[in-house]
PDB file of C-alpha atoms (C1' of nucleotides) in Angstrom:
ATOM      1  CA  MET A   1     -12.984   2.881   1.885  1.00 66.00           C
ATOM      2  CA  SER A   2     -13.506   3.983  -1.685  1.00 76.00           C
ATOM      3  CA  ILE A   3     -12.653   6.156  -4.730  1.00 78.00           C
ATOM      4  CA  PRO A   4     -13.483   9.668  -5.165  1.00 74.00           C
ATOM      5  CA  ARG A   5     -16.194  10.571  -7.296  1.00 72.00           C
ATOM      6  CA  ASN A   6     -14.738  13.608  -8.216  1.00 76.00           C
ATOM      7  CA  PRO A   7     -10.836  13.817  -7.266  1.00 75.00           C
ATOM      8  CA  THR A   8      -9.148  16.810  -6.842  1.00 78.00           C
ATOM      9  CA  GLU A   9      -6.387  17.969  -9.141  1.00 80.00           C
ATOM     10  CA  GLN A  10      -3.576  16.673  -6.239  1.00 78.00           C
ATOM     11  CA  GLN A  11      -5.518  13.508  -5.835  1.00 80.00           C
ATOM     12  CA  ARG A  12      -5.203  12.809 -10.043  1.00 79.00           C
ATOM     13  CA  ASN A  13      -1.409  13.343  -9.783  1.00 84.00           C
ATOM     14  CA  PHE A  14      -1.028  11.402  -6.664  1.00 89.00           C
ATOM     15  CA  PHE A  15      -2.707   8.556  -8.965  1.00 90.00           C
ATOM     16  CA  GLN A  16      -0.830   9.437 -11.978  1.00 91.00           C
ATOM     17  CA  ASP A  17       2.303   9.156 -10.501  1.00 92.00           C
ATOM     18  CA  VAL A  18       1.742   5.813  -8.587  1.00 94.00           C
ATOM     19  CA  HIS A  19       0.210   3.961 -11.449  1.00 94.00           C
ATOM     20  CA  GLU A  20       3.495   5.107 -13.685  1.00 94.00           C
ATOM     21  CA  VAL A  21       5.659   4.166 -11.526  1.00 95.00           C
ATOM     22  CA  VAL A  22       3.572   0.777 -11.543  1.00 96.00           C
ATOM     23  CA  ARG A  23       3.785   0.893 -15.322  1.00 96.00           C
ATOM     24  CA  LEU A  24       7.564   0.730 -15.183  1.00 95.00           C
ATOM     25  CA  VAL A  25       7.619  -2.598 -13.257  1.00 96.00           C
ATOM     26  CA  PRO A  26       9.147  -5.263 -15.752  1.00 96.00           C
ATOM     27  CA  VAL A  27       7.716  -8.074 -16.207  1.00 96.00           C
ATOM     28  CA  GLY A  28       8.495 -11.337 -13.825  1.00 96.00           C
ATOM     29  CA  ARG A  29       9.984  -8.354 -11.115  1.00 96.00           C
ATOM     30  CA  VAL A  30       7.529  -6.825  -8.425  1.00 96.00           C
ATOM     31  CA  THR A  31       7.790  -3.668  -5.973  1.00 96.00           C
ATOM     32  CA  THR A  32       6.108  -2.599  -3.057  1.00 95.00           C
ATOM     33  CA  TYR A  33       3.898  -0.138  -1.551  1.00 95.00           C
ATOM     34  CA  GLY A  34       6.767   0.973   0.517  1.00 93.00           C
ATOM     35  CA  THR A  35       9.204   1.577  -2.036  1.00 94.00           C
ATOM     36  CA  ILE A  36       6.732   3.354  -4.215  1.00 94.00           C
ATOM     37  CA  ALA A  37       6.026   6.096  -1.260  1.00 93.00           C
ATOM     38  CA  HIS A  38       9.493   5.922  -0.847  1.00 91.00           C
ATOM     39  CA  TYR A  39      10.671   6.832  -4.239  1.00 92.00           C
ATOM     40  CA  LEU A  40       7.562   9.377  -4.502  1.00 90.00           C
ATOM     41  CA  GLY A  41       9.232  11.321  -1.733  1.00 82.00           C
ATOM     42  CA  ALA A  42       7.144   9.467   1.152  1.00 77.00           C
ATOM     43  CA  ARG A  43       5.509  12.761   1.388  1.00 76.00           C
ATOM     44  CA  HIS A  44       2.433  10.379   1.020  1.00 81.00           C
ATOM     45  CA  GLY A  45       2.297   7.450   3.466  1.00 86.00           C
ATOM     46  CA  ALA A  46       2.795   3.821   2.056  1.00 90.00           C
ATOM     47  CA  ARG A  47      -1.414   3.832   2.736  1.00 92.00           C
ATOM     48  CA  MET A  48      -1.825   6.280   0.316  1.00 91.00           C
ATOM     49  CA  VAL A  49      -0.415   4.127  -2.071  1.00 93.00           C
ATOM     50  CA  GLY A  50      -2.499   1.282  -1.698  1.00 92.00           C
ATOM     51  CA  TRP A  51      -5.236   3.942  -1.688  1.00 91.00           C
ATOM     52  CA  ALA A  52      -4.013   4.689  -4.825  1.00 92.00           C
ATOM     53  CA  MET A  53      -4.006   1.510  -6.283  1.00 94.00           C
ATOM     54  CA  MET A  54      -7.617   0.740  -5.692  1.00 90.00           C
ATOM     55  CA  ALA A  55      -8.462   3.415  -8.560  1.00 89.00           C
ATOM     56  CA  ALA A  56      -5.983   1.550 -10.398  1.00 92.00           C
ATOM     57  CA  HIS A  57      -9.218  -0.572 -12.292  1.00 89.00           C
ATOM     58  CA  THR A  58     -10.338   2.755 -12.877  1.00 88.00           C
ATOM     59  CA  ALA A  59      -7.228   4.253 -14.546  1.00 89.00           C
ATOM     60  CA  ASN A  60      -7.171   4.414 -18.494  1.00 89.00           C
ATOM     61  CA  GLU A  61      -3.987   2.836 -19.200  1.00 91.00           C
ATOM     62  CA  TYR A  62      -3.167  -1.164 -17.711  1.00 94.00           C
ATOM     63  CA  VAL A  63      -1.714  -1.020 -14.070  1.00 95.00           C
ATOM     64  CA  PRO A  64      -0.437  -4.198 -13.450  1.00 96.00           C
ATOM     65  CA  ALA A  65      -1.639  -4.166  -9.885  1.00 96.00           C
ATOM     66  CA  HIS A  66      -0.439  -7.813  -9.118  1.00 96.00           C
ATOM     67  CA  ARG A  67       3.382  -6.581  -8.944  1.00 97.00           C
ATOM     68  CA  VAL A  68       2.788  -4.474  -6.231  1.00 96.00           C
ATOM     69  CA  ILE A  69       2.443  -6.357  -3.013  1.00 96.00           C
ATOM     70  CA  ASN A  70       3.704  -5.110   0.680  1.00 94.00           C
ATOM     71  CA  ARG A  71       6.816  -5.424   1.779  1.00 94.00           C
ATOM     72  CA  ASN A  72       6.535  -8.827   3.369  1.00 93.00           C
ATOM     73  CA  GLY A  73       6.341 -10.279  -0.072  1.00 94.00           C
ATOM     74  CA  LEU A  74       2.204 -11.175   0.759  1.00 94.00           C
ATOM     75  CA  LEU A  75      -0.424 -10.513  -1.638  1.00 94.00           C
ATOM     76  CA  THR A  76      -2.228  -8.485   0.395  1.00 93.00           C
ATOM     77  CA  GLY A  77      -4.358  -6.447  -1.932  1.00 92.00           C
ATOM     78  CA  LYS A  78      -5.546  -9.578  -3.896  1.00 93.00           C
ATOM     79  CA  GLN A  79      -8.801  -9.480  -2.202  1.00 90.00           C
ATOM     80  CA  HIS A  80      -9.313  -6.612  -4.491  1.00 91.00           C
ATOM     81  CA  PHE A  81      -9.089  -8.250  -7.661  1.00 92.00           C
ATOM     82  CA  ALA A  82     -12.031  -9.786  -9.777  1.00 90.00           C
ATOM     83  CA  THR A  83     -11.014 -13.065  -8.383  1.00 92.00           C
ATOM     84  CA  PRO A  84      -9.484 -14.361  -5.230  1.00 89.00           C
ATOM     85  CA  THR A  85      -6.980 -16.320  -7.077  1.00 94.00           C
ATOM     86  CA  ALA A  86      -6.362 -13.741 -10.508  1.00 95.00           C
ATOM     87  CA  MET A  87      -3.347 -11.750  -8.559  1.00 95.00           C
ATOM     88  CA  GLN A  88      -1.611 -15.108  -7.952  1.00 95.00           C
ATOM     89  CA  GLU A  89      -2.177 -16.531 -11.359  1.00 96.00           C
ATOM     90  CA  ALA A  90      -1.186 -13.437 -12.916  1.00 96.00           C
ATOM     91  CA  LEU A  91       1.948 -13.334 -10.829  1.00 97.00           C
ATOM     92  CA  GLU A  92       3.055 -17.251 -11.705  1.00 97.00           C
ATOM     93  CA  ALA A  93       1.916 -16.451 -15.622  1.00 97.00           C
ATOM     94  CA  GLU A  94       5.134 -13.882 -15.187  1.00 97.00           C
ATOM     95  CA  GLY A  95       7.313 -17.036 -13.951  1.00 97.00           C
ATOM     96  CA  ILE A  96       6.893 -15.923 -10.203  1.00 97.00           C
ATOM     97  CA  ARG A  97       6.452 -18.430  -7.878  1.00 96.00           C
ATOM     98  CA  VAL A  98       3.958 -17.882  -5.082  1.00 95.00           C
ATOM     99  CA  ILE A  99       3.249 -19.795  -2.240  1.00 93.00           C
ATOM    100  CA  ASP A 100       0.458 -19.219   0.210  1.00 91.00           C
ATOM    101  CA  ASP A 101       0.454 -15.692  -0.997  1.00 93.00           C
ATOM    102  CA  GLN A 102       4.156 -15.373  -0.661  1.00 93.00           C
ATOM    103  CA  VAL A 103       5.993 -14.459  -2.996  1.00 95.00           C
ATOM    104  CA  GLN A 104       9.291 -17.234  -3.037  1.00 94.00           C
ATOM    105  CA  ASP A 105      12.633 -15.526  -3.658  1.00 94.00           C
ATOM    106  CA  PHE A 106      10.843 -12.118  -3.037  1.00 94.00           C
ATOM    107  CA  LYS A 107      14.135 -10.354  -2.384  1.00 91.00           C
ATOM    108  CA  ARG A 108      15.627 -11.008  -5.206  1.00 93.00           C
ATOM    109  CA  LEU A 109      12.317 -10.383  -7.472  1.00 95.00           C
ATOM    110  CA  LEU A 110      12.405  -6.943  -5.527  1.00 94.00           C
ATOM    111  CA  TRP A 111      12.737  -3.859  -8.036  1.00 95.00           C
ATOM    112  CA  ASP A 112      13.269  -0.472  -6.593  1.00 93.00           C
ATOM    113  CA  PRO A 113      12.804   2.021  -9.152  1.00 91.00           C
ATOM    114  CA  ALA A 114      15.300   4.406  -6.620  1.00 88.00           C
ATOM    115  CA  THR A 115      17.981   2.240  -7.370  1.00 89.00           C
ATOM    116  CA  GLU A 116      17.269   0.345 -10.742  1.00 85.00           C
ATOM    117  CA  LEU A 117      15.712   3.012 -12.408  1.00 72.00           C
ATOM    118  CA  GLU A 118      18.161   6.246 -11.758  1.00 72.00           C
TER     119      GLU A 118
ATOM    120  C1'  DA B   1     -16.681  17.574  14.676  1.00 54.78           C
ATOM    121  C1'  DT B   2     -14.808  12.811  16.683  1.00 54.78           C
ATOM    122  C1'  DC B   3     -13.840   8.466  15.965  1.00 54.78           C
ATOM    123  C1'  DC B   4     -12.595   4.515  12.805  1.00 54.78           C
ATOM    124  C1'  DT B   5     -10.788   2.215   9.403  1.00 54.78           C
ATOM    125  C1'  DG B   6      -7.986   1.204   5.173  1.00 54.78           C
ATOM    126  C1'  DA B   7      -4.089  -3.216  -1.115  1.00 54.78           C
ATOM    127  C1'  DC B   8       1.094   0.247   4.694  1.00 54.78           C
ATOM    128  C1'  DC B   9       5.687   0.610   7.558  1.00 54.78           C
ATOM    129  C1'  DA B  10       9.151   1.796  10.885  1.00 54.78           C
ATOM    130  C1'  DC B  11       9.779   2.429  15.219  1.00 54.78           C
ATOM    131  C1'  DC B  12       9.251   1.578  20.001  1.00 54.78           C
ATOM    132  C1'  DT B  13       8.616  -1.870  23.804  1.00 54.78           C
TER     133       DT B  13
ATOM    134  C1'  DC C   1      12.336 -11.173  18.640  1.00 54.78           C
ATOM    135  C1'  DA C   2       7.354 -10.263  18.763  1.00 54.78           C
ATOM    136  C1'  DG C   3       3.811  -7.397  19.372  1.00 54.78           C
ATOM    137  C1'  DG C   4       2.193  -2.963  20.127  1.00 54.78           C
ATOM    138  C1'  DT C   5       1.780   1.666  18.147  1.00 54.78           C
ATOM    139  C1'  DG C   6       1.684   5.836  15.387  1.00 54.78           C
ATOM    140  C1'  DG C   7       2.208   8.613  11.308  1.00 54.78           C
ATOM    141  C1'  DC C   8       1.064   8.751   7.507  1.00 54.78           C
ATOM    142  C1'  DC C   9      -4.277  10.491   4.241  1.00 54.78           C
ATOM    143  C1'  DA C  10      -9.021  10.323   3.310  1.00 54.78           C
ATOM    144  C1'  DG C  11     -13.537   8.866   3.385  1.00 54.78           C
ATOM    145  C1'  DG C  12     -17.680   7.417   5.663  1.00 54.78           C
ATOM    146  C1'  DA C  13     -21.541   6.562  10.010  1.00 54.78           C
TER     147       DA C  13
END
DNA sequence: ATCCTGACCACCT
DNA sequence: CAGGTGGCCAGGA
């Protein structure tokens, strides 16, 4: 899978929407692909959120991609970071405990824009 | 055009 | 209750 060289208007908007939501995630909290998809109206599958995240490192503004994990609290996207440990280290630097790719106390740390943002 | 695969998830056996 | 399946949309072979 790769990022489109010349994204359509629709794709750029989708990327920006996803990135914007991710930037709203508070330090020390996490959110999930599915949550974002649902918040954006579920018009795109959760897979598309993950797809948009691949464009995170090419975005103009910083996107804390390490705060986006899957619904089980697993760091499924860590392979896409500069190093395999970068994601976990970024989370731990914010006070989040990660053991064996699993965010501890994940349920309490979960940040859902639909309910937290209003 | 067809089939496969993907930073996923909800639903159905 | 665990594993399988389909759906989501897009891109590459």
